[in-house]
CSV table of C-alpha atoms in Angstrom, one decimal:
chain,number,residue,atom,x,y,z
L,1,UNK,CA,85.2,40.2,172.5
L,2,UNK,CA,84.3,44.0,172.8
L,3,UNK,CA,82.5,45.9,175.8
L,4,UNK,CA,82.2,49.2,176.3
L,5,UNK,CA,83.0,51.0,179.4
L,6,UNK,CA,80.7,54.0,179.1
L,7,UNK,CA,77.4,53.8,177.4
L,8,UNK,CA,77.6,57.9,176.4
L,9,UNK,CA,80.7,57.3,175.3
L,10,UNK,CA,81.3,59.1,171.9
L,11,UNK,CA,78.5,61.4,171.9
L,12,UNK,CA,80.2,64.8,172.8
L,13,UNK,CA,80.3,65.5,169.5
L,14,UNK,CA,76.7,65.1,169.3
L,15,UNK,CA,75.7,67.0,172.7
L,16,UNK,CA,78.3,69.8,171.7
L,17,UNK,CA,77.1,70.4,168.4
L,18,UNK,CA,73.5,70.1,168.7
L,19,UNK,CA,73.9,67.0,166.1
L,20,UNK,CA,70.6,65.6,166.7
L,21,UNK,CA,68.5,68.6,167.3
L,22,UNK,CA,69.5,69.7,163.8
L,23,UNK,CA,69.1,66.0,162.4
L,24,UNK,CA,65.4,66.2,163.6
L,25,UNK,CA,64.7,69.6,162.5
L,26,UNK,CA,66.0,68.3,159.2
L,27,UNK,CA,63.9,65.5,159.0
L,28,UNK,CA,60.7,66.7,160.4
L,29,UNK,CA,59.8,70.2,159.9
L,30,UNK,CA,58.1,71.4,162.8
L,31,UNK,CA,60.0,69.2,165.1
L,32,UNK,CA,58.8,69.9,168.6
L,33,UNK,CA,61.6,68.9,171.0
L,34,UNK,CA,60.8,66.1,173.8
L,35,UNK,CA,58.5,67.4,176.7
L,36,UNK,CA,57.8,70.2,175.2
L,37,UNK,CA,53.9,70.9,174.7
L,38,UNK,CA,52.7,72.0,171.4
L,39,UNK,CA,50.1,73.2,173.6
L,40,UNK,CA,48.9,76.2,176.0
L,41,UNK,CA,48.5,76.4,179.4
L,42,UNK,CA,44.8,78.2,178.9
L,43,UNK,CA,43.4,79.4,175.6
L,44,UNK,CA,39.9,80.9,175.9
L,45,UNK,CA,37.5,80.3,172.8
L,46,UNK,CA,34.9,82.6,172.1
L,47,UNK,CA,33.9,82.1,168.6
L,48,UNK,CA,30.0,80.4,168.5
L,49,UNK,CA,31.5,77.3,167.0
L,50,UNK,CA,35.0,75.6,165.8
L,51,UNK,CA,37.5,73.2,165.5
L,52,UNK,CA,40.8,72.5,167.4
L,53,UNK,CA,43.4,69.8,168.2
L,54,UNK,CA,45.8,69.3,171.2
L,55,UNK,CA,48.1,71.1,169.2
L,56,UNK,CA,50.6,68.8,167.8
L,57,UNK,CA,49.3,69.1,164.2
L,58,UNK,CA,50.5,66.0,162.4
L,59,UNK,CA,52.9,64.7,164.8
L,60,UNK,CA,52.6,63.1,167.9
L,61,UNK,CA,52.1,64.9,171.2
L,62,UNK,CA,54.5,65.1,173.9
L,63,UNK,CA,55.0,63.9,177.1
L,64,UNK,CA,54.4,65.6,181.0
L,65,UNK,CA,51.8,68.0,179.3
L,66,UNK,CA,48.9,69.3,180.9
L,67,UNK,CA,47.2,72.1,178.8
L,68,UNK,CA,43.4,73.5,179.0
L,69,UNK,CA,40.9,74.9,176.5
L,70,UNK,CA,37.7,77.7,178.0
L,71,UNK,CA,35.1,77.4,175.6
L,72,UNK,CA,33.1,80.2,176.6
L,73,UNK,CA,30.8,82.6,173.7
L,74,UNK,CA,28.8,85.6,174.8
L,75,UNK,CA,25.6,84.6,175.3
L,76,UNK,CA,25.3,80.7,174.9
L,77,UNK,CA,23.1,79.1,176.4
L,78,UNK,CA,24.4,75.9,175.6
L,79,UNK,CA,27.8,74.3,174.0
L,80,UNK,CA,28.0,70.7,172.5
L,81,UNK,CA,31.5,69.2,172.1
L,82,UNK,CA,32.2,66.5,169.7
L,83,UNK,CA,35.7,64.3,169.7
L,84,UNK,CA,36.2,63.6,166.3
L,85,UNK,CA,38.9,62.0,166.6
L,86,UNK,CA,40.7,60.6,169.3
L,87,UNK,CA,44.2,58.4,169.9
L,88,UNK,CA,45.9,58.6,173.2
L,89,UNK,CA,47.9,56.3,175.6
L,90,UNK,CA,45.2,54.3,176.7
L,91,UNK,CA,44.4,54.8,181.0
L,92,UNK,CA,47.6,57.3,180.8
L,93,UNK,CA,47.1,59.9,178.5
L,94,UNK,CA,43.3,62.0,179.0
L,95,UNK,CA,41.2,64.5,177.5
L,96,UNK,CA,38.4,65.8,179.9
L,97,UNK,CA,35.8,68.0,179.2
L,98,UNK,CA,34.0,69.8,182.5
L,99,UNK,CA,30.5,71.3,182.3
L,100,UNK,CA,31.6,74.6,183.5
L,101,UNK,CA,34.9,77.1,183.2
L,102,UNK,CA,36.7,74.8,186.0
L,103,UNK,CA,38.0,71.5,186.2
L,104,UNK,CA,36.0,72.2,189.6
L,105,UNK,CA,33.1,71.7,187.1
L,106,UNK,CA,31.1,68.5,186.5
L,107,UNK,CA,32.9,65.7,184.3
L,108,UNK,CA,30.9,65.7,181.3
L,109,UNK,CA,33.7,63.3,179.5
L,110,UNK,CA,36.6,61.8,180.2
L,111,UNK,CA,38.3,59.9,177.3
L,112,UNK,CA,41.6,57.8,176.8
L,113,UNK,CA,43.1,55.4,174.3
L,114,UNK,CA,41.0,55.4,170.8
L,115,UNK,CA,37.6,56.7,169.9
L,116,UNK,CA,35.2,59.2,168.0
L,117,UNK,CA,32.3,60.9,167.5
L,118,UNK,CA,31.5,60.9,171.0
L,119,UNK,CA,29.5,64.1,171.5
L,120,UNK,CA,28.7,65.8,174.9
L,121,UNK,CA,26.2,69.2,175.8
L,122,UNK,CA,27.1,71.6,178.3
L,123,UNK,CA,24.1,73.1,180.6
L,124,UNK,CA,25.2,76.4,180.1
L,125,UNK,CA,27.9,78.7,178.4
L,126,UNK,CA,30.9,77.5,179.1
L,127,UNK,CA,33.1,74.5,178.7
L,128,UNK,CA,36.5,73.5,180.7
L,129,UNK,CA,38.7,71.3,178.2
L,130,UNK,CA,41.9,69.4,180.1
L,131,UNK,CA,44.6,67.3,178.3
L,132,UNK,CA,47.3,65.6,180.2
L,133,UNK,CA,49.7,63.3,179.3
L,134,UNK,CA,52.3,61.6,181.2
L,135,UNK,CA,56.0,60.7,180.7
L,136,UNK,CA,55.8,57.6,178.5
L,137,UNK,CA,54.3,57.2,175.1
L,138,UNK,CA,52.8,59.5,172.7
L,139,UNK,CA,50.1,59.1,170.1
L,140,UNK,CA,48.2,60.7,167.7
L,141,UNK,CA,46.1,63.2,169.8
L,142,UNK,CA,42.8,64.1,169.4
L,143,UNK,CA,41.0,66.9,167.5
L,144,UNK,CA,37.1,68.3,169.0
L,145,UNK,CA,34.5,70.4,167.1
L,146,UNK,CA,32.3,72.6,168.9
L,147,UNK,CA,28.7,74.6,168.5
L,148,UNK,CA,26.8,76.8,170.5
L,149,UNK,CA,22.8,77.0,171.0
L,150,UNK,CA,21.1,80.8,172.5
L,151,UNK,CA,23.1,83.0,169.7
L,152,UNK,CA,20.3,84.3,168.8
L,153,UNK,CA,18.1,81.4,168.1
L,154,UNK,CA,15.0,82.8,170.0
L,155,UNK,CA,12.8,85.5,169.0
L,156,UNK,CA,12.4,88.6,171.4
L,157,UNK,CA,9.8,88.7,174.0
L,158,UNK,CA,6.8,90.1,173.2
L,159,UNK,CA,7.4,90.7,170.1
L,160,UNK,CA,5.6,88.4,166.6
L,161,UNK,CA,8.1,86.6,164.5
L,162,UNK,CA,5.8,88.3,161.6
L,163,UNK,CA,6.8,91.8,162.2
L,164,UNK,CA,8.6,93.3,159.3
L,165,UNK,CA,10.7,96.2,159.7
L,166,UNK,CA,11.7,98.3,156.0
L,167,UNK,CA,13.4,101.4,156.0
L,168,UNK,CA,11.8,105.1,155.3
């Protein structure tokens, strides 16, 4: 009959040494420690179109993370988000995407568990991205495309799209 007293009991060689920090880092090479986001507080995108993740690259995301993406290019008139691919804690874990540069902006999206290809069009130039997670399970993540419209898509007032202009 054997029952142990403390549950802890044996692992100050662990916490003292750093035992199992260095046994992840060992075994997974960008090992993120727990409740630690992978990503940002704000990053602001202003390239006319990309691709991005929640940051975890090929690992799972971490927990109590709340981290936000601006999509906003000079001069669009219009951006269109797709998920293309999405895992997440279902009804805990949430990827939003506003139709504005707040979360005080119109819920264009809101997206949990598994899905993909879900696209969504802003009515103007910028787009508010929000991921949260809570202090449970982790999954995959998720990883969004986006492209702008009004870059340059429409000709100049006034003047013909057959004009020609060649130098001296």
């Amino acid at each position: 009959n054997f029952a142990y007293e403390d549950p802890l009991a044996g692992r100050d060689f662990a916490d003292s040494t750093g035992w199992v920090n260095f046994l992840h880092i060992y075994h997974e090479e960008s090992y993120i420690p727990p409740d630690t986001c992978a990503c940002l507080n704000l990053s602001i995108l202003t390239d006319p179109s990309g691709t991005f993740e929640d940051g975890s690259n090929d690992k799972n995301y971490s927990n109590n993370c709340e981290c936000a993406w601006l999509i906003q290019p000079s001069g669009a008139a219009s951006i269109t988000v797709t998920v293309n691919s999405l895992n997440l804690e279902y009804d805990c874990d949430f990827l939003k995407i506003y139709d504005g540069n707040t979360d005080n902006a119109s819920l264009l999206g809101q997206y949990t568990g598994s899905a993909s290809h879900k696209s969504v069009t802003s009515t103007g130039g910028a787009v508010y991205l929000v991921f949260t997670t809570d202090y449970s399970v982790t999954e995959d993540g998720w990883q969004v495309s986006y492209t702008c419209t009004g870059l340059g898509d429409h000709p100049v007032q006034g003047i013909s799209e057959d004009w020609r202009i060649y130098p001296n």
